[in-house]
Short mmCIF file of C-alpha atoms and ligand atoms in Angstrom, two decimals:
data_model
loop_
_atom_site.label_atom_id
_atom_site.label_comp_id
_atom_site.label_asym_id
_atom_site.label_seq_id
_atom_site.Cartn_x
_atom_site.Cartn_y
_atom_site.Cartn_z
CA UNK A 1 125.63 80.89 90.71
CA UNK A 2 125.27 84.61 90.33
CA UNK A 3 127.99 86.45 89.16
CA UNK A 4 130.06 88.83 91.87
CA UNK A 5 128.66 91.72 91.83
CA UNK A 6 130.12 94.63 91.08
CA UNK A 7 129.81 96.86 94.32
CA UNK A 8 128.71 95.18 97.24
CA UNK A 9 128.51 96.86 100.38
CA UNK A 10 128.36 94.54 103.99
CA UNK A 11 126.39 95.64 107.00
CA UNK A 12 126.83 99.63 106.77
CA UNK A 13 126.57 101.71 109.10
CA UNK A 14 127.24 105.53 109.36
CA UNK A 15 126.64 107.23 112.12
CA UNK A 16 127.43 110.96 112.40
CA UNK A 17 129.01 113.19 115.54
CA UNK A 18 127.26 116.98 115.67
CA UNK A 19 127.31 118.98 118.49
CA UNK A 20 123.46 118.24 119.14
CA UNK A 21 125.03 114.18 119.51
CA UNK A 22 124.77 111.35 117.01
CA UNK A 23 122.89 111.13 114.17
CA UNK A 24 122.22 107.36 112.19
CA UNK A 25 122.37 108.01 109.07
CA UNK A 26 123.17 104.68 107.96
CA UNK A 27 121.90 101.20 109.28
CA UNK A 28 122.98 97.53 108.88
CA UNK A 29 122.59 98.13 105.41
CA UNK A 30 123.25 94.77 102.72
CA UNK A 31 123.43 95.70 98.56
CA UNK A 32 124.41 93.94 95.92
CA UNK A 33 125.18 95.53 92.56
CA UNK A 34 125.76 93.13 89.48
CA UNK A 35 127.71 94.62 86.72
CA UNK A 36 125.30 96.02 84.02
CA UNK A 37 122.61 97.22 86.37
CA UNK A 38 120.81 100.27 85.79
CA UNK A 39 120.37 100.43 89.60
CA UNK A 40 118.39 102.66 91.53
CA UNK A 41 118.05 103.65 95.22
CA UNK A 42 114.68 105.69 96.44
CA UNK A 43 113.80 107.02 99.50
CA UNK A 44 112.26 110.34 101.09
CA UNK A 45 114.74 113.07 102.31
CA UNK A 46 117.02 112.68 104.57
CA UNK A 47 116.92 108.68 104.29
CA UNK A 48 120.63 108.42 103.34
CA UNK A 49 120.81 108.15 99.78
CA UNK A 50 123.28 110.75 99.84
CA UNK A 51 125.25 109.19 102.42
CA UNK A 52 125.15 105.53 101.39
CA UNK A 53 126.31 106.78 97.45
CA UNK A 54 128.79 108.76 99.07
CA UNK A 55 129.56 105.84 101.21
CA UNK A 56 130.51 103.63 97.59
CA UNK A 57 133.04 105.82 96.81
CA UNK A 58 134.19 105.94 100.15
CA UNK A 59 133.67 110.29 99.82
CA UNK A 60 132.26 108.65 103.14
CA UNK A 61 133.73 106.81 105.47
CA UNK A 62 131.45 104.21 107.31
CA UNK A 63 131.21 103.53 110.46
CA UNK A 64 131.50 100.51 110.26
CA UNK A 65 130.65 97.30 107.74
CA UNK A 66 132.48 97.10 104.69
CA UNK A 67 132.05 97.97 100.69
CA UNK A 68 133.29 96.09 97.79
CA UNK A 69 134.40 96.96 94.11
CA UNK A 70 134.62 93.35 91.91
CA UNK A 71 135.40 91.61 95.27
CA UNK A 72 138.26 94.42 96.68
CA UNK A 73 137.56 96.34 100.00
CA UNK A 74 137.88 99.50 99.49
CA UNK A 75 138.56 100.49 102.42
CA UNK A 76 141.71 98.48 103.11
CA UNK A 77 143.22 100.46 99.96
CA UNK A 78 145.79 102.85 100.49
CA UNK A 79 145.84 106.60 99.30
CA UNK A 80 146.54 105.61 95.56
CA UNK A 81 144.93 102.95 94.82
CA UNK A 82 142.12 104.44 96.68
CA UNK A 83 142.51 107.28 93.50
CA UNK A 84 142.29 104.64 91.04
CA UNK A 85 139.25 103.37 92.66
CA UNK A 86 137.67 106.37 91.95
CA UNK A 87 138.59 107.07 88.78
CA UNK A 88 136.33 103.89 87.96
CA UNK A 89 133.46 105.09 89.60
CA UNK A 90 131.83 108.87 88.12
CA UNK A 91 129.32 110.91 89.66
CA UNK A 92 127.36 113.30 89.03
CA UNK A 93 124.70 115.73 90.91
CA UNK A 94 121.89 117.58 90.78
CA UNK A 95 123.61 120.84 90.45
CA UNK A 96 126.02 119.65 88.16
CA UNK A 97 129.25 121.21 90.06
CA UNK A 98 131.14 122.62 86.66
CA UNK A 99 133.30 124.94 87.16
CA UNK A 100 131.96 128.71 86.08
CA UNK A 101 135.03 130.12 84.45
CA UNK A 102 135.76 126.90 82.29
CA UNK A 103 133.64 126.45 79.02
CA UNK A 104 132.72 122.88 78.61
CA UNK A 105 135.59 120.88 77.12
CA UNK A 106 137.61 122.58 79.19
CA UNK A 107 135.61 120.88 82.11
CA UNK A 108 135.92 117.68 80.50
CA UNK A 109 139.70 117.79 80.20
CA UNK A 110 139.73 119.14 83.94
CA UNK A 111 139.86 115.13 85.64
CA UNK A 112 142.14 114.01 82.86
CA UNK A 113 144.89 116.81 82.83
CA UNK A 114 144.86 116.25 86.99
CA UNK A 115 145.48 112.72 86.59
CA UNK A 116 148.31 113.41 84.45
CA UNK A 117 147.78 112.99 81.17
CA UNK A 118 148.86 115.35 77.93
CA UNK A 119 146.17 118.53 77.20
CA UNK A 120 146.05 117.31 73.27
CA UNK A 121 145.17 113.71 74.65
CA UNK A 122 142.73 115.00 76.66
CA UNK A 123 140.78 117.55 73.85
CA UNK A 124 140.71 114.66 71.70
CA UNK A 125 138.88 112.50 75.03
CA UNK A 126 136.74 115.61 75.20
CA UNK A 127 135.88 115.75 71.68
CA UNK A 128 134.60 112.24 71.54
CA UNK A 129 132.76 112.78 74.65
CA UNK A 130 130.66 115.63 73.76
CA UNK A 131 129.80 114.01 70.69
CA UNK A 132 128.81 110.81 73.20
CA UNK A 133 126.29 113.60 74.58
CA UNK A 134 125.67 115.32 71.22
CA UNK A 135 126.43 118.25 72.05
CA UNK A 136 129.75 119.14 69.77
CA UNK A 137 128.53 122.46 69.19
CA UNK A 138 129.11 123.35 72.42
CA UNK A 139 132.16 123.09 73.18
CA UNK A 140 133.29 126.67 73.55
CA UNK A 141 130.09 127.30 75.33
CA UNK A 142 130.42 128.10 78.88
CA UNK A 143 128.02 126.68 81.82
CA UNK A 144 126.28 129.92 82.34
CA UNK A 145 125.88 129.54 78.14
CA UNK A 146 124.23 126.54 78.69
CA UNK A 147 120.75 124.87 79.75
CA UNK A 148 120.06 122.96 83.10
CA UNK A 149 119.93 120.21 80.15
CA UNK A 150 122.88 121.17 78.91
CA UNK A 151 125.14 120.97 82.00
CA UNK A 152 123.76 118.02 83.06
CA UNK A 153 125.07 116.38 79.24
CA UNK A 154 128.92 118.17 80.11
CA UNK A 155 128.92 116.78 83.35
CA UNK A 156 127.80 113.01 81.88
CA UNK A 157 131.02 113.65 79.70
CA UNK A 158 133.08 114.93 82.32
CA UNK A 159 132.18 111.97 84.52
CA UNK A 160 132.91 109.35 82.05
CA UNK A 161 136.27 110.42 80.62
CA UNK A 162 138.11 108.72 83.17
CA UNK A 163 135.94 105.44 81.29
CA UNK A 164 134.66 104.31 84.58
CA UNK A 165 133.09 101.09 86.00
CA UNK A 166 130.24 102.82 87.43
CA UNK A 167 127.95 105.93 87.02
CA UNK A 168 127.16 107.00 90.36
CA UNK A 169 124.44 109.76 89.69
CA UNK A 170 122.75 111.49 93.09
CA UNK A 171 119.62 113.33 92.26
CA UNK A 172 121.02 114.01 88.87
CA UNK A 173 117.24 114.90 87.05
CA UNK A 174 115.84 116.57 90.06
CA UNK A 175 116.67 119.84 89.17
CA UNK A 176 114.90 119.23 85.51
CA UNK A 177 111.86 119.20 83.81
CA UNK A 178 110.05 115.95 83.11
CA UNK A 179 110.94 115.96 79.32
CA UNK A 180 114.72 116.97 80.42
CA UNK A 181 114.74 114.77 82.60
CA UNK A 182 113.57 111.93 79.89
CA UNK A 183 116.05 112.53 78.22
CA UNK A 184 118.82 113.13 80.42
CA UNK A 185 117.36 109.15 81.66
CA UNK A 186 118.09 108.24 77.60
CA UNK A 187 121.78 109.63 77.55
CA UNK A 188 121.96 107.46 80.63
CA UNK A 189 120.75 103.74 80.10
CA UNK A 190 122.64 104.38 76.36
CA UNK A 191 125.65 104.67 78.29
CA UNK A 192 124.78 101.48 80.08
CA UNK A 193 123.52 99.68 77.15
CA UNK A 194 126.71 101.41 74.69
CA UNK A 195 129.56 101.02 77.38
CA UNK A 196 127.84 99.00 79.64
CA UNK A 197 128.62 101.10 82.22
CA UNK A 198 127.20 99.55 85.68
CA UNK A 199 124.90 102.96 87.04
CA UNK A 200 123.64 103.61 90.14
CA UNK A 201 120.84 105.82 90.62
CA UNK A 202 119.81 107.88 93.74
CA UNK A 203 116.03 109.81 92.99
CA UNK A 204 113.33 110.74 96.02
CA UNK A 205 111.32 110.02 92.15
CA UNK A 206 109.73 107.07 91.27
CA UNK A 207 108.89 107.67 87.39
CA UNK A 208 112.73 107.94 87.60
CA UNK A 209 112.99 104.35 88.47
CA UNK A 210 110.44 103.67 86.43
CA UNK A 211 111.39 104.93 83.62
CA UNK A 212 114.96 103.10 83.75
CA UNK A 213 116.23 101.27 86.54
CA UNK A 214 115.77 97.25 86.48
CA UNK A 215 116.42 96.41 90.23
CA UNK A 216 115.32 99.45 92.81
CA UNK A 217 116.29 99.56 96.62
CA UNK A 218 114.36 101.40 98.76
CA UNK A 219 115.87 103.12 101.65
CA UNK A 220 113.90 104.85 104.68
CA UNK A 221 114.38 106.06 107.99
CA UNK A 222 118.08 104.91 107.16
CA UNK A 223 117.26 101.55 106.38
CA UNK A 224 116.85 99.39 103.36
CA UNK A 225 113.45 98.54 103.59
CA UNK A 226 112.89 96.34 99.87
CA UNK A 227 115.24 95.33 96.90
CA UNK A 228 113.92 93.55 94.19
CA UNK A 229 113.35 94.01 90.43
CA UNK A 230 111.32 96.99 90.05
CA UNK A 231 108.42 95.70 88.23
CA UNK A 232 107.98 93.14 91.64
CA UNK A 233 108.14 96.41 93.81
CA UNK A 234 105.67 98.26 91.11
CA UNK A 235 103.50 95.42 90.95
CA UNK A 236 103.61 94.21 94.73
CA UNK A 237 104.98 96.88 97.20
CA UNK A 238 105.32 94.77 100.75
CA UNK A 239 105.82 97.39 103.26
CA UNK A 240 104.52 101.25 103.56
CA UNK A 241 107.60 102.72 103.17
CA UNK A 242 107.28 100.60 99.40
CA UNK A 243 103.25 101.89 98.74
CA UNK A 244 103.80 105.09 99.36
CA UNK A 245 106.57 106.22 96.92
CA UNK A 246 104.65 103.26 94.49
CA UNK A 247 101.03 105.58 95.14
CA UNK A 248 102.98 108.81 96.42
CA UNK A 249 99.38 110.40 95.90
CA UNK A 250 97.68 108.18 98.82
CA UNK A 251 94.70 106.97 97.52
CA UNK A 252 95.12 103.17 97.96
CA UNK A 253 93.99 103.96 101.83
CA UNK A 254 90.75 105.04 100.48
CA UNK A 255 88.82 102.71 102.46
CA UNK A 256 86.60 100.41 100.32
CA UNK A 257 84.28 98.32 102.95
CA UNK A 258 82.55 95.39 101.86
CA UNK A 259 79.49 95.75 102.85
CA UNK A 260 75.34 94.82 101.88
CA UNK A 261 75.55 92.46 99.00
CA UNK A 262 78.91 94.15 97.31
CA UNK A 263 82.15 93.19 95.94
CA UNK A 264 85.46 94.88 95.46
CA UNK A 265 88.23 93.20 93.17
CA UNK A 266 91.36 93.96 92.96
CA UNK A 267 92.48 93.16 90.43
CA UNK A 268 96.66 93.12 90.39
CA UNK A 269 98.48 93.29 86.85
CA UNK A 270 101.87 91.94 87.10
CA UNK A 271 103.49 92.43 83.57
CA UNK A 272 102.54 89.09 82.22
CA UNK A 273 99.23 90.78 80.91
CA UNK A 274 99.21 93.26 78.05
CA UNK A 275 97.43 96.48 77.75
CA UNK A 276 94.26 94.65 76.98
CA UNK A 277 90.84 97.11 78.37
CA UNK A 278 90.59 93.77 80.39
CA UNK A 279 87.53 95.74 82.30
CA UNK A 280 86.00 96.83 79.45
CA UNK A 281 85.80 93.53 77.52
CA UNK A 282 84.61 91.58 80.59
CA UNK A 283 82.02 94.54 80.65
CA UNK A 284 81.18 93.98 76.80
CA UNK A 285 81.07 90.21 77.63
CA UNK A 286 78.63 89.88 81.03
CA UNK A 287 76.51 92.97 79.67
CA UNK A 288 76.60 94.22 82.98
CA UNK A 289 78.42 97.78 84.28
CA UNK A 290 81.05 97.58 86.88
CA UNK A 291 82.46 100.90 88.80
CA UNK A 292 86.35 101.06 88.88
CA UNK A 293 86.43 102.30 92.41
CA UNK A 294 90.39 103.17 92.41
CA UNK A 295 93.41 102.78 89.39
CA UNK A 296 96.83 103.07 88.89
CA UNK A 297 98.06 101.15 85.78
CA UNK A 298 101.71 101.36 84.57
CA UNK A 299 103.29 100.78 81.06
CA UNK A 300 106.66 99.18 81.54
CA UNK A 301 108.05 97.85 77.92
CA UNK A 302 105.02 97.54 77.40
CA UNK A 303 103.56 95.17 80.18
CA UNK A 304 101.16 96.08 82.42
CA UNK A 305 101.74 96.97 86.06
CA UNK A 306 100.16 98.56 88.90
CA UNK A 307 96.30 97.39 90.39
CA UNK A 308 92.28 97.78 89.51
CA UNK A 309 89.72 97.80 92.26
CA UNK A 310 86.26 97.35 91.01
CA UNK A 311 83.12 96.35 92.05
CA UNK A 312 81.26 94.32 90.62
CA UNK A 313 77.49 93.75 90.65
CA UNK A 314 75.44 92.13 94.10
CA UNK A 315 74.68 89.05 91.79
CA UNK A 316 76.68 85.99 93.09
CA UNK A 317 76.72 83.84 90.54
CA UNK A 318 77.50 86.95 88.46
CA UNK A 319 80.80 87.74 90.83
CA UNK A 320 81.98 84.13 90.28
CA UNK A 321 81.37 83.81 86.19
CA UNK A 322 83.61 87.32 86.58
CA UNK A 323 85.53 86.26 88.79
CA UNK A 324 86.11 82.90 86.05
CA UNK A 325 86.67 85.23 83.54
CA UNK A 326 89.22 88.04 85.57
CA UNK A 327 91.38 85.06 86.26
CA UNK A 328 91.55 82.99 82.61
CA UNK A 329 93.09 85.87 81.24
CA UNK A 330 95.96 85.36 84.24
CA UNK A 331 95.15 88.33 86.38
CA UNK A 332 95.65 87.53 89.66
CA UNK A 333 92.16 88.62 91.27
CA UNK A 334 91.37 88.89 94.56
CA UNK A 335 88.50 89.92 97.35
CA UNK A 336 88.71 92.97 98.72
CA UNK A 337 87.14 93.32 102.22
CA UNK A 338 87.74 96.29 103.99
CA UNK A 339 90.59 97.54 101.79
CA UNK A 340 93.07 99.41 103.25
CA UNK A 341 95.35 99.11 100.39
N1 ADP B 1 128.09 115.52 107.33
C1 ADP B 1 127.03 115.37 108.37
N2 ADP B 1 126.45 115.42 109.26
C2 ADP B 1 125.87 115.02 110.02
N3 ADP B 1 124.42 114.34 109.86
C3 ADP B 1 124.20 114.55 108.59
C4 ADP B 1 125.76 114.95 107.66
N4 ADP B 1 125.42 114.31 106.37
C5 ADP B 1 124.17 113.47 106.69
N5 ADP B 1 123.62 113.55 107.45
C6 ADP B 1 122.63 113.18 108.35
O1 ADP B 1 122.61 112.15 107.72
C7 ADP B 1 120.68 111.85 107.16
C8 ADP B 1 120.88 111.36 105.52
O2 ADP B 1 121.21 112.80 104.82
P1 ADP B 1 121.24 112.27 103.73
O3 ADP B 1 121.98 111.28 103.25
O4 ADP B 1 121.86 113.52 103.38
O5 ADP B 1 119.91 112.25 102.82
P2 ADP B 1 119.17 112.10 101.76
O6 ADP B 1 120.24 112.02 100.51
O7 ADP B 1 118.41 110.75 101.22
O8 ADP B 1 118.07 113.64 101.62
C9 ADP B 1 119.79 112.78 107.46
O9 ADP B 1 119.67 112.96 108.81
C10 ADP B 1 121.42 114.57 107.34
O10 ADP B 1 120.62 115.25 108.34
MG1 MG B 2 120.46 113.56 99.19
#
């Protein structure tokens, strides 16, 4: 039996009424996020990601369906209870949303002061949080004096001020360069592990999911296309929407047709194998070259994920021996005919 999810969404629909008619932003969304997850929600622009995350803390009211936080249907709460729920879900954004006229420290204190905590206690909490995000020396800086990564660290500190159970991140690294992105993601992972805060990451970038998430939902045209463990979705994306995100260059759609005596094999790395240079070793073993037609593998936690398509020599005996060799390495190998990904 699995424990109760921290967030559960049931049959959620959201339709916006505009002067040009109604826009269906979310359709039949069902989702379970477990306590301690770093849960990714990925999709193209306009897929409905921001609407979904805003429904999680009722910044947006669903048209129908339910949102549960620790088993409690949050649409049924009165205003005061809802305020409390919102405080238990911190949020950060692509544009940081800091108050420009306030220092870093005072940005962090702001939500605490609003919730009625004394100035002194708020300052003490801000000091701890500045330390946590590695910016103790920038307490008195204004946002305009900080880099993008530093601004996001302050926004994270502010989001953590009320001791939330969940941190919702809507494209939090989309305005940052890859190095800064990696450092912010590392901070989020640290917060998840050290403070036990469940993190929900909204992004359009698979690399973000790959870097820190354990589970992922793919949202495509207002619907959940796929949901599962990151390693499963990476090694075997089932839907076209997932394949497009996992292999954005579209090179998996190159067509290899099996003609003449040539054969093509797809080797799937599903995390069970390490990064043994399996193809190179096979070439040495059989003293026969193979052509690598396509390769897209990733290293996640020291395990190999992804796939390689190879063209093997014409000899049937050699083909069978190579197949046996690869399978003995506990790799999934399938023959490819008219390979379209
Ligand atoms: N307040 C709104 N009024 C009307 N349509 C909206 C509103 N917010 C979002 N939408 C529409 O809902 C769809 C999903 O938007 P959004 O959730 O922002 O997508 P994403 O964050 O994945 O880019 C889009 O078609 C968008 O135009
Ligand atoms: Mg968005």
